[in-house]
Amino acid sequence: MDLGIKGKWALVCGASKGLGLGCAQALAAEGVNLLIVARGAEALEQSAMNLRAAYADKTGAEVLFCAQDITTVAGREAVFAMRADFDIVVTNAGGPPPGDFRDWDREAWIKAVDANMLTPIELIKATVDGMAARGFGRIVNITSSAVKSPIDILGLSNGARSGLTGFVAGVARSSLAAKGVTINNLLPGKFDTDRIAATVKATSAKTGQSVEDIRRLQQAQIPVGRYGTPAEFGQVCAFLCSQQAGYMTGQNVLVDGGAFGGTF
Ligand code: NAD
C-alpha cells in the first residue's frame, strides 16, 4: 500500500536504534525525507548511512542527522536550526530508569517529566501550527503500554507519560484537527530492544531470577508468544503518518502482541 507521504519531511527522535530507528526505517521505505536525532553521534551517523543505503538512495529522499539531547532546549534549538518545517514528527527519548518510588527525589521526577512529557509537548508546540498552515501534519508520540497498564518498577514512566497522554487527548481535538493535523500516541508493549534488556536486567537484580528465565517467562505471557520487533512497530507508526490515517486522531494505539487483557 502506498501511504501517500513520499517527499514529506519527518523528524524522528531517539532514532539511532530501537523503536525510533524502526519508525525511521518504515518512513524511509515510503520515500519520506528524514532528520533523525539521538545523543551519540557515532551510532546516529551510522544509522543515517544505513538508512541512506537501504532506502533513501533508492527513493531519492534525504537523510539528515543531528546528534543532540532532544530533552534540552539547546538540543531542540540545534534540531530546528537544521530544519524548521516538518510534516511528520515522531517524539521519542529514552525511558526513565526502573526502580522503587521511595528512591526517587524531585530531581528524578523532573528529569522524567522533562523527557517523557514536556519534550514531546515542546516538539508539538514548535511544529503543529506550520503543519496546520500547510494542511497536513502527523505527530506520533512513542509512549508505553504502561499508560494503560502500569508496571510497578516503571513508576516514573507511568506518571510522566500519563501527563503527556492527557495533554494529547485535548490538543488532538483542538482546531488543529480540521486543518489536517493528527496527533496520536503509539504504546509499545514489550519489544526486543536495548531498553527491554535494561528492564529485564533490573528485574533480574531485584528478584534473583536469571535474565534468560525472565525473558522466557515474559514472552510466554504475551499471547503472540514473543517480543515485538522494531520493524513491526515502525510499520504501525508509518501507517499513523499516512494519508489513509487522516481520520484517526487523539488515539492511544497499543502494539503489544495482545498482552493487555482488557476488551478496550
Ligand atoms: P532504546 O534504548 O533501544 O533506544 C532509545 C533511542 O533513543 C536511542 O536511539 C537513544 O540514543 C535515543 N535517546 C535516548 N535518550 C535520548 C535523548 N535524551 N535525546 C535524544 N535521543 C535519545 O529504547 P527503545 O526500546 O527503542 O524505547 C523507545 C521508547 O519507548 C522509550 O521511551 C521506552 O521507554 C519506550 N518503551 C519501550 C518499550 C520496549 O519494549 N522496548 C516498551 C515500552 C516503552
PDB file of N, CA and C in Angstrom, residues 131-171:
ATOM      1  N   MET A 131       2.341  22.901  10.349  1.00  0.00           N
ATOM      2  CA  MET A 131       1.618  21.789   9.704  1.00  0.00           C
ATOM      3  C   MET A 131       0.206  22.236   9.331  1.00  0.00           C
ATOM      4  N   ALA A 132      -0.471  22.878  10.276  1.00  0.00           N
ATOM      5  CA  ALA A 132      -1.849  23.321  10.037  1.00  0.00           C
ATOM      6  C   ALA A 132      -1.899  24.313   8.876  1.00  0.00           C
ATOM      7  N   ALA A 133      -0.934  25.209   8.803  1.00  0.00           N
ATOM      8  CA  ALA A 133      -0.907  26.202   7.716  1.00  0.00           C
ATOM      9  C   ALA A 133      -0.741  25.522   6.364  1.00  0.00           C
ATOM     10  N   ARG A 134      -0.012  24.382   6.349  1.00  0.00           N
ATOM     11  CA  ARG A 134       0.210  23.652   5.093  1.00  0.00           C
ATOM     12  C   ARG A 134      -0.871  22.595   4.850  1.00  0.00           C
ATOM     13  N   GLY A 135      -1.733  22.376   5.841  1.00  0.00           N
ATOM     14  CA  GLY A 135      -2.880  21.476   5.658  1.00  0.00           C
ATOM     15  C   GLY A 135      -2.593  20.004   5.836  1.00  0.00           C
ATOM     16  N   PHE A 136      -1.431  19.673   6.357  1.00  0.00           N
ATOM     17  CA  PHE A 136      -1.117  18.254   6.619  1.00  0.00           C
ATOM     18  C   PHE A 136      -0.119  18.181   7.764  1.00  0.00           C
ATOM     19  N   GLY A 137      -0.375  17.288   8.702  1.00  0.00           N
ATOM     20  CA  GLY A 137       0.593  17.065   9.781  1.00  0.00           C
ATOM     21  C   GLY A 137       0.294  15.781  10.513  1.00  0.00           C
ATOM     22  N   ARG A 138       1.355  15.125  10.938  1.00  0.00           N
ATOM     23  CA  ARG A 138       1.213  13.885  11.709  1.00  0.00           C
ATOM     24  C   ARG A 138       2.203  13.935  12.863  1.00  0.00           C
ATOM     25  N   ILE A 139       1.654  13.841  14.075  1.00  0.00           N
ATOM     26  CA  ILE A 139       2.504  13.695  15.259  1.00  0.00           C
ATOM     27  C   ILE A 139       2.261  12.291  15.810  1.00  0.00           C
ATOM     28  N   VAL A 140       3.325  11.564  16.046  1.00  0.00           N
ATOM     29  CA  VAL A 140       3.214  10.259  16.706  1.00  0.00           C
ATOM     30  C   VAL A 140       4.138  10.294  17.922  1.00  0.00           C
ATOM     31  N   ASN A 141       3.562  10.138  19.089  1.00  0.00           N
ATOM     32  CA  ASN A 141       4.349  10.095  20.322  1.00  0.00           C
ATOM     33  C   ASN A 141       4.549   8.640  20.732  1.00  0.00           C
ATOM     34  N   ILE A 142       5.813   8.240  20.853  1.00  0.00           N
ATOM     35  CA  ILE A 142       6.073   6.892  21.370  1.00  0.00           C
ATOM     36  C   ILE A 142       5.944   6.972  22.893  1.00  0.00           C
ATOM     37  N   THR A 143       4.926   6.317  23.437  1.00  0.00           N
ATOM     38  CA  THR A 143       4.747   6.356  24.901  1.00  0.00           C
ATOM     39  C   THR A 143       4.993   4.950  25.448  1.00  0.00           C
ATOM     40  N   SER A 144       3.990   4.307  26.019  1.00  0.00           N
ATOM     41  CA  SER A 144       4.214   2.975  26.580  1.00  0.00           C
ATOM     42  C   SER A 144       2.881   2.320  26.925  1.00  0.00           C
ATOM     43  N   SER A 145       2.864   1.004  26.874  1.00  0.00           N
ATOM     44  CA  SER A 145       1.670   0.280  27.337  1.00  0.00           C
ATOM     45  C   SER A 145       1.442   0.548  28.826  1.00  0.00           C
ATOM     46  N   ALA A 146       2.485   1.033  29.514  1.00  0.00           N
ATOM     47  CA  ALA A 146       2.364   1.342  30.952  1.00  0.00           C
ATOM     48  C   ALA A 146       1.336   2.441  31.202  1.00  0.00           C
ATOM     49  N   VAL A 147       0.982   3.209  30.163  1.00  0.00           N
ATOM     50  CA  VAL A 147      -0.051   4.231  30.318  1.00  0.00           C
ATOM     51  C   VAL A 147      -1.416   3.565  30.557  1.00  0.00           C
ATOM     52  N   LYS A 148      -1.627   2.418  29.903  1.00  0.00           N
ATOM     53  CA  LYS A 148      -2.893   1.685  30.070  1.00  0.00           C
ATOM     54  C   LYS A 148      -2.815   0.694  31.216  1.00  0.00           C
ATOM     55  N   SER A 149      -1.653   0.099  31.374  1.00  0.00           N
ATOM     56  CA  SER A 149      -1.490  -0.969  32.350  1.00  0.00           C
ATOM     57  C   SER A 149      -0.151  -0.765  33.069  1.00  0.00           C
ATOM     58  N   PRO A 150      -0.150  -0.011  34.163  1.00  0.00           N
ATOM     59  CA  PRO A 150       1.103   0.403  34.792  1.00  0.00           C
ATOM     60  C   PRO A 150       1.995  -0.765  35.218  1.00  0.00           C
ATOM     61  N   ILE A 151       3.302  -0.519  35.172  1.00  0.00           N
ATOM     62  CA  ILE A 151       4.291  -1.535  35.568  1.00  0.00           C
ATOM     63  C   ILE A 151       4.967  -1.009  36.834  1.00  0.00           C
ATOM     64  N   ASP A 152       4.946  -1.777  37.917  1.00  0.00           N
ATOM     65  CA  ASP A 152       5.352  -1.227  39.226  1.00  0.00           C
ATOM     66  C   ASP A 152       6.731  -0.578  39.233  1.00  0.00           C
ATOM     67  N   ILE A 153       7.731  -1.234  38.630  1.00  0.00           N
ATOM     68  CA  ILE A 153       9.092  -0.681  38.705  1.00  0.00           C
ATOM     69  C   ILE A 153       9.298   0.496  37.750  1.00  0.00           C
ATOM     70  N   LEU A 154       8.287   0.796  36.916  1.00  0.00           N
ATOM     71  CA  LEU A 154       8.419   1.902  35.960  1.00  0.00           C
ATOM     72  C   LEU A 154       7.517   3.075  36.359  1.00  0.00           C
ATOM     73  N   GLY A 155       7.478   3.375  37.644  1.00  0.00           N
ATOM     74  CA  GLY A 155       6.612   4.445  38.147  1.00  0.00           C
ATOM     75  C   GLY A 155       6.877   5.794  37.504  1.00  0.00           C
ATOM     76  N   LEU A 156       8.148   6.112  37.228  1.00  0.00           N
ATOM     77  CA  LEU A 156       8.470   7.407  36.599  1.00  0.00           C
ATOM     78  C   LEU A 156       7.840   7.476  35.215  1.00  0.00           C
ATOM     79  N   SER A 157       7.886   6.364  34.515  1.00  0.00           N
ATOM     80  CA  SER A 157       7.292   6.287  33.180  1.00  0.00           C
ATOM     81  C   SER A 157       5.766   6.352  33.268  1.00  0.00           C
ATOM     82  N   ASN A 158       5.181   5.559  34.168  1.00  0.00           N
ATOM     83  CA  ASN A 158       3.717   5.548  34.336  1.00  0.00           C
ATOM     84  C   ASN A 158       3.210   6.977  34.562  1.00  0.00           C
ATOM     85  N   GLY A 159       3.885   7.690  35.445  1.00  0.00           N
ATOM     86  CA  GLY A 159       3.429   9.023  35.826  1.00  0.00           C
ATOM     87  C   GLY A 159       3.642  10.056  34.732  1.00  0.00           C
ATOM     88  N   ALA A 160       4.888  10.179  34.249  1.00  0.00           N
ATOM     89  CA  ALA A 160       5.208  11.230  33.273  1.00  0.00           C
ATOM     90  C   ALA A 160       4.432  11.042  31.967  1.00  0.00           C
ATOM     91  N   ARG A 161       4.328   9.811  31.513  1.00  0.00           N
ATOM     92  CA  ARG A 161       3.658   9.578  30.222  1.00  0.00           C
ATOM     93  C   ARG A 161       2.145   9.773  30.329  1.00  0.00           C
ATOM     94  N   SER A 162       1.591   9.545  31.514  1.00  0.00           N
ATOM     95  CA  SER A 162       0.158   9.788  31.683  1.00  0.00           C
ATOM     96  C   SER A 162      -0.139  11.273  31.529  1.00  0.00           C
ATOM     97  N   GLY A 163       0.787  12.120  31.993  1.00  0.00           N
ATOM     98  CA  GLY A 163       0.618  13.563  31.813  1.00  0.00           C
ATOM     99  C   GLY A 163       0.586  13.924  30.339  1.00  0.00           C
ATOM    100  N   LEU A 164       1.498  13.361  29.560  1.00  0.00           N
ATOM    101  CA  LEU A 164       1.513  13.609  28.114  1.00  0.00           C
ATOM    102  C   LEU A 164       0.216  13.122  27.477  1.00  0.00           C
ATOM    103  N   THR A 165      -0.242  11.961  27.907  1.00  0.00           N
ATOM    104  CA  THR A 165      -1.442  11.358  27.320  1.00  0.00           C
ATOM    105  C   THR A 165      -2.656  12.268  27.524  1.00  0.00           C
ATOM    106  N   GLY A 166      -2.759  12.839  28.707  1.00  0.00           N
ATOM    107  CA  GLY A 166      -3.871  13.762  28.979  1.00  0.00           C
ATOM    108  C   GLY A 166      -3.778  15.009  28.118  1.00  0.00           C
ATOM    109  N   PHE A 167      -2.577  15.554  27.973  1.00  0.00           N
ATOM    110  CA  PHE A 167      -2.394  16.744  27.142  1.00  0.00           C
ATOM    111  C   PHE A 167      -2.770  16.455  25.688  1.00  0.00           C
ATOM    112  N   VAL A 168      -2.287  15.328  25.179  1.00  0.00           N
ATOM    113  CA  VAL A 168      -2.537  14.970  23.771  1.00  0.00           C
ATOM    114  C   VAL A 168      -4.041  14.779  23.513  1.00  0.00           C
ATOM    115  N   ALA A 169      -4.731  14.192  24.484  1.00  0.00           N
ATOM    116  CA  ALA A 169      -6.178  13.968  24.318  1.00  0.00           C
ATOM    117  C   ALA A 169      -6.885  15.295  24.030  1.00  0.00           C
ATOM    118  N   GLY A 170      -6.416  16.359  24.660  1.00  0.00           N
ATOM    119  CA  GLY A 170      -7.036  17.664  24.441  1.00  0.00           C
ATOM    120  C   GLY A 170      -6.580  18.318  23.148  1.00  0.00           C
ATOM    121  N   VAL A 171      -5.285  18.398  22.944  1.00  0.00           N
ATOM    122  CA  VAL A 171      -4.770  19.166  21.796  1.00  0.00           C
ATOM    123  C   VAL A 171      -5.127  18.488  20.466  1.00  0.00           C
TER     124      VAL A 171
END
